[in-house]
Amino acid sequence: MSYFNGTLVLLKEKKEPKSFMLDLNEKLKSIDVLLPKSDYEIIVFNDSRNEEEKDYIELDVSMTDEDVVDLVCSWKGLGTIGYRHPDFNFELGINYLTWDDQNIYGFKVFFARKDTMFEDNRHEKLISKISEFVDYECVVGDVNEESENYIQMEESLEEIKEHILKNSFEIDSRNW
């Protein structure tokens, strides 16, 4: 999975991972953002806060959405799931984020670079729709490594919020 153009969505309040992810996945279906389950789809796990690592897991067609969510929630660092949407040529990813290895505090939405080049800014429109499904504190992007406003998710949540306050972003809910 090679992603670019990451947009960070920080939640107003921490959430229990499984119920939050199941609820969000149901809402994502309503806008045709779907979990593809095939022999080449994988879940990539985040390192835990104490830098423990877990190998990726391959999905298969027999898995339900709940099975996929259970796999992500089985790891304290959570992780990234790939999704498909008919308006995009490539997979988009959602990386579910925790800063305490217990709760979800936000997520990062990624698109392939080629899928962010459309003149109609469809990736920004989809991010806006996704953000309507959650009670967010802020939505900011682009925050990936190649961005001038790169945010390292390994930093503390307080440091990330401080970084957001000091910078402006291409996508910024404070301007909506």
PDB file of C-alpha atoms in Angstrom, residues 12-125:
ATOM      1  CA  LYS A  12     -13.518  15.401  20.183  1.00  0.00           C
ATOM      2  CA  GLU A  13     -13.563  12.469  22.596  1.00  0.00           C
ATOM      3  CA  LYS A  14     -11.756   9.146  22.684  1.00  0.00           C
ATOM      4  CA  LYS A  15     -13.846   6.176  21.570  1.00  0.00           C
ATOM      5  CA  GLU A  16     -13.908   2.449  22.216  1.00  0.00           C
ATOM      6  CA  PRO A  17     -12.307   0.975  19.063  1.00  0.00           C
ATOM      7  CA  LYS A  18     -14.636  -1.838  18.032  1.00  0.00           C
ATOM      8  CA  SER A  19     -17.957  -0.018  18.369  1.00  0.00           C
ATOM      9  CA  PHE A  20     -16.527   3.133  16.748  1.00  0.00           C
ATOM     10  CA  MET A  21     -15.083   1.229  13.794  1.00  0.00           C
ATOM     11  CA  LEU A  22     -18.198  -0.877  13.226  1.00  0.00           C
ATOM     12  CA  ASP A  23     -20.378   2.231  13.323  1.00  0.00           C
ATOM     13  CA  LEU A  24     -18.077   4.171  10.974  1.00  0.00           C
ATOM     14  CA  ASN A  25     -17.879   1.243   8.547  1.00  0.00           C
ATOM     15  CA  GLU A  26     -21.683   1.102   8.345  1.00  0.00           C
ATOM     16  CA  LYS A  27     -21.806   4.830   7.634  1.00  0.00           C
ATOM     17  CA  LEU A  28     -19.026   4.541   5.042  1.00  0.00           C
ATOM     18  CA  LYS A  29     -21.129   1.999   3.139  1.00  0.00           C
ATOM     19  CA  SER A  30     -23.799   4.687   2.680  1.00  0.00           C
ATOM     20  CA  ILE A  31     -21.328   6.699   0.557  1.00  0.00           C
ATOM     21  CA  ASP A  32     -19.952   3.635  -1.284  1.00  0.00           C
ATOM     22  CA  VAL A  33     -16.712   3.390   0.709  1.00  0.00           C
ATOM     23  CA  LEU A  34     -16.440  -0.363   1.040  1.00  0.00           C
ATOM     24  CA  LEU A  35     -14.090  -2.918   2.550  1.00  0.00           C
ATOM     25  CA  PRO A  36     -12.778  -5.102  -0.256  1.00  0.00           C
ATOM     26  CA  LYS A  37     -11.938  -8.583   0.960  1.00  0.00           C
ATOM     27  CA  SER A  38      -9.826 -10.621  -1.391  1.00  0.00           C
ATOM     28  CA  ASP A  39      -6.687 -12.688  -1.301  1.00  0.00           C
ATOM     29  CA  TYR A  40      -4.418  -9.675  -1.843  1.00  0.00           C
ATOM     30  CA  GLU A  41      -5.911  -7.233   0.688  1.00  0.00           C
ATOM     31  CA  ILE A  42      -4.051  -6.751   3.960  1.00  0.00           C
ATOM     32  CA  ILE A  43      -4.294  -5.003   7.303  1.00  0.00           C
ATOM     33  CA  VAL A  44      -1.144  -3.145   8.285  1.00  0.00           C
ATOM     34  CA  PHE A  45      -0.772  -2.725  12.029  1.00  0.00           C
ATOM     35  CA  ASN A  46       0.625   0.347  13.766  1.00  0.00           C
ATOM     36  CA  ASP A  47       3.410  -0.012  16.281  1.00  0.00           C
ATOM     37  CA  SER A  48       2.169   0.135  19.838  1.00  0.00           C
ATOM     38  CA  ARG A  49       3.138   3.077  22.043  1.00  0.00           C
ATOM     39  CA  ASN A  50       6.046   1.055  23.449  1.00  0.00           C
ATOM     40  CA  GLU A  51       7.129   0.321  19.853  1.00  0.00           C
ATOM     41  CA  GLU A  52       6.054  -3.316  19.730  1.00  0.00           C
ATOM     42  CA  GLU A  53       5.384  -4.431  16.165  1.00  0.00           C
ATOM     43  CA  LYS A  54       2.935  -6.858  14.614  1.00  0.00           C
ATOM     44  CA  ASP A  55       3.103  -8.380  11.125  1.00  0.00           C
ATOM     45  CA  TYR A  56       0.411  -7.584   8.595  1.00  0.00           C
ATOM     46  CA  ILE A  57      -2.526  -9.946   8.076  1.00  0.00           C
ATOM     47  CA  GLU A  58      -3.975 -10.952   4.723  1.00  0.00           C
ATOM     48  CA  LEU A  59      -7.745 -10.832   4.350  1.00  0.00           C
ATOM     49  CA  ASP A  60      -9.872 -13.316   2.452  1.00  0.00           C
ATOM     50  CA  VAL A  61     -13.272 -13.196   0.810  1.00  0.00           C
ATOM     51  CA  SER A  62     -14.981 -15.177   3.572  1.00  0.00           C
ATOM     52  CA  MET A  63     -14.374 -12.441   6.171  1.00  0.00           C
ATOM     53  CA  THR A  64     -17.184 -10.177   7.289  1.00  0.00           C
ATOM     54  CA  ASP A  65     -16.680  -6.494   8.067  1.00  0.00           C
ATOM     55  CA  GLU A  66     -16.856  -7.396  11.746  1.00  0.00           C
ATOM     56  CA  ASP A  67     -14.081  -9.979  11.250  1.00  0.00           C
ATOM     57  CA  VAL A  68     -11.872  -7.256   9.739  1.00  0.00           C
ATOM     58  CA  VAL A  69     -12.645  -4.823  12.575  1.00  0.00           C
ATOM     59  CA  ASP A  70     -11.955  -7.585  15.116  1.00  0.00           C
ATOM     60  CA  LEU A  71      -8.540  -8.151  13.542  1.00  0.00           C
ATOM     61  CA  VAL A  72      -7.627  -4.464  13.784  1.00  0.00           C
ATOM     62  CA  CYS A  73      -8.923  -4.266  17.359  1.00  0.00           C
ATOM     63  CA  SER A  74      -6.973  -7.387  18.336  1.00  0.00           C
ATOM     64  CA  TRP A  75      -3.812  -5.278  18.259  1.00  0.00           C
ATOM     65  CA  LYS A  76      -3.346  -2.508  20.807  1.00  0.00           C
ATOM     66  CA  GLY A  77      -1.741  -0.201  18.224  1.00  0.00           C
ATOM     67  CA  LEU A  78      -4.719  -0.602  15.834  1.00  0.00           C
ATOM     68  CA  GLY A  79      -3.879  -0.198  12.123  1.00  0.00           C
ATOM     69  CA  THR A  80      -4.732   0.626   8.523  1.00  0.00           C
ATOM     70  CA  ILE A  81      -7.536  -0.850   6.463  1.00  0.00           C
ATOM     71  CA  GLY A  82      -7.864  -0.390   2.711  1.00  0.00           C
ATOM     72  CA  TYR A  83     -11.205   0.639   1.223  1.00  0.00           C
ATOM     73  CA  ARG A  84     -12.586   1.070  -2.287  1.00  0.00           C
ATOM     74  CA  HIS A  85     -14.798   3.804  -3.718  1.00  0.00           C
ATOM     75  CA  PRO A  86     -16.102   3.839  -7.323  1.00  0.00           C
ATOM     76  CA  ASP A  87     -14.867   7.405  -7.993  1.00  0.00           C
ATOM     77  CA  PHE A  88     -11.243   6.440  -7.351  1.00  0.00           C
ATOM     78  CA  ASN A  89      -8.915   4.209  -9.340  1.00  0.00           C
ATOM     79  CA  PHE A  90      -6.916   3.076  -6.347  1.00  0.00           C
ATOM     80  CA  GLU A  91      -7.574   2.004  -2.803  1.00  0.00           C
ATOM     81  CA  LEU A  92      -7.918   4.602  -0.088  1.00  0.00           C
ATOM     82  CA  GLY A  93      -6.724   3.781   3.394  1.00  0.00           C
ATOM     83  CA  ILE A  94      -7.954   4.630   6.848  1.00  0.00           C
ATOM     84  CA  ASN A  95      -5.414   4.339   9.626  1.00  0.00           C
ATOM     85  CA  TYR A  96      -7.162   4.092  12.995  1.00  0.00           C
ATOM     86  CA  LEU A  97      -5.060   5.871  15.635  1.00  0.00           C
ATOM     87  CA  THR A  98      -4.537   5.466  19.345  1.00  0.00           C
ATOM     88  CA  TRP A  99      -2.237   7.297  21.704  1.00  0.00           C
ATOM     89  CA  ASP A 100      -2.860   5.046  24.720  1.00  0.00           C
ATOM     90  CA  ASP A 101      -3.151   1.582  23.104  1.00  0.00           C
ATOM     91  CA  GLN A 102      -6.743   1.363  24.336  1.00  0.00           C
ATOM     92  CA  ASN A 103      -8.967   3.954  22.620  1.00  0.00           C
ATOM     93  CA  ILE A 104      -9.368   5.566  19.211  1.00  0.00           C
ATOM     94  CA  TYR A 105      -8.537   9.267  19.201  1.00  0.00           C
ATOM     95  CA  GLY A 106      -8.742   9.776  15.465  1.00  0.00           C
ATOM     96  CA  PHE A 107      -7.893   8.395  12.074  1.00  0.00           C
ATOM     97  CA  LYS A 108      -5.932   9.336   8.991  1.00  0.00           C
ATOM     98  CA  VAL A 109      -7.439   9.006   5.499  1.00  0.00           C
ATOM     99  CA  PHE A 110      -4.983   8.356   2.642  1.00  0.00           C
ATOM    100  CA  PHE A 111      -5.353   8.498  -1.124  1.00  0.00           C
ATOM    101  CA  ALA A 112      -2.994   7.427  -3.875  1.00  0.00           C
ATOM    102  CA  ARG A 113      -1.332  10.479  -5.445  1.00  0.00           C
ATOM    103  CA  LYS A 114      -3.028   9.843  -8.818  1.00  0.00           C
ATOM    104  CA  ASP A 115      -6.430   9.932  -7.130  1.00  0.00           C
ATOM    105  CA  THR A 116      -5.811  13.443  -5.777  1.00  0.00           C
ATOM    106  CA  MET A 117      -5.114  14.983  -9.198  1.00  0.00           C
ATOM    107  CA  PHE A 118      -8.714  15.256 -10.400  1.00  0.00           C
ATOM    108  CA  GLU A 119      -9.772  18.847 -11.074  1.00  0.00           C
ATOM    109  CA  ASP A 120     -12.998  18.381  -9.114  1.00  0.00           C
ATOM    110  CA  ASN A 121     -11.093  17.714  -5.841  1.00  0.00           C
ATOM    111  CA  ARG A 122     -13.165  14.594  -5.279  1.00  0.00           C
ATOM    112  CA  HIS A 123     -10.832  13.383  -2.522  1.00  0.00           C
ATOM    113  CA  GLU A 124     -11.551  16.548  -0.521  1.00  0.00           C
ATOM    114  CA  LYS A 125     -15.285  16.070  -1.045  1.00  0.00           C
TER     115      LYS A 125
END
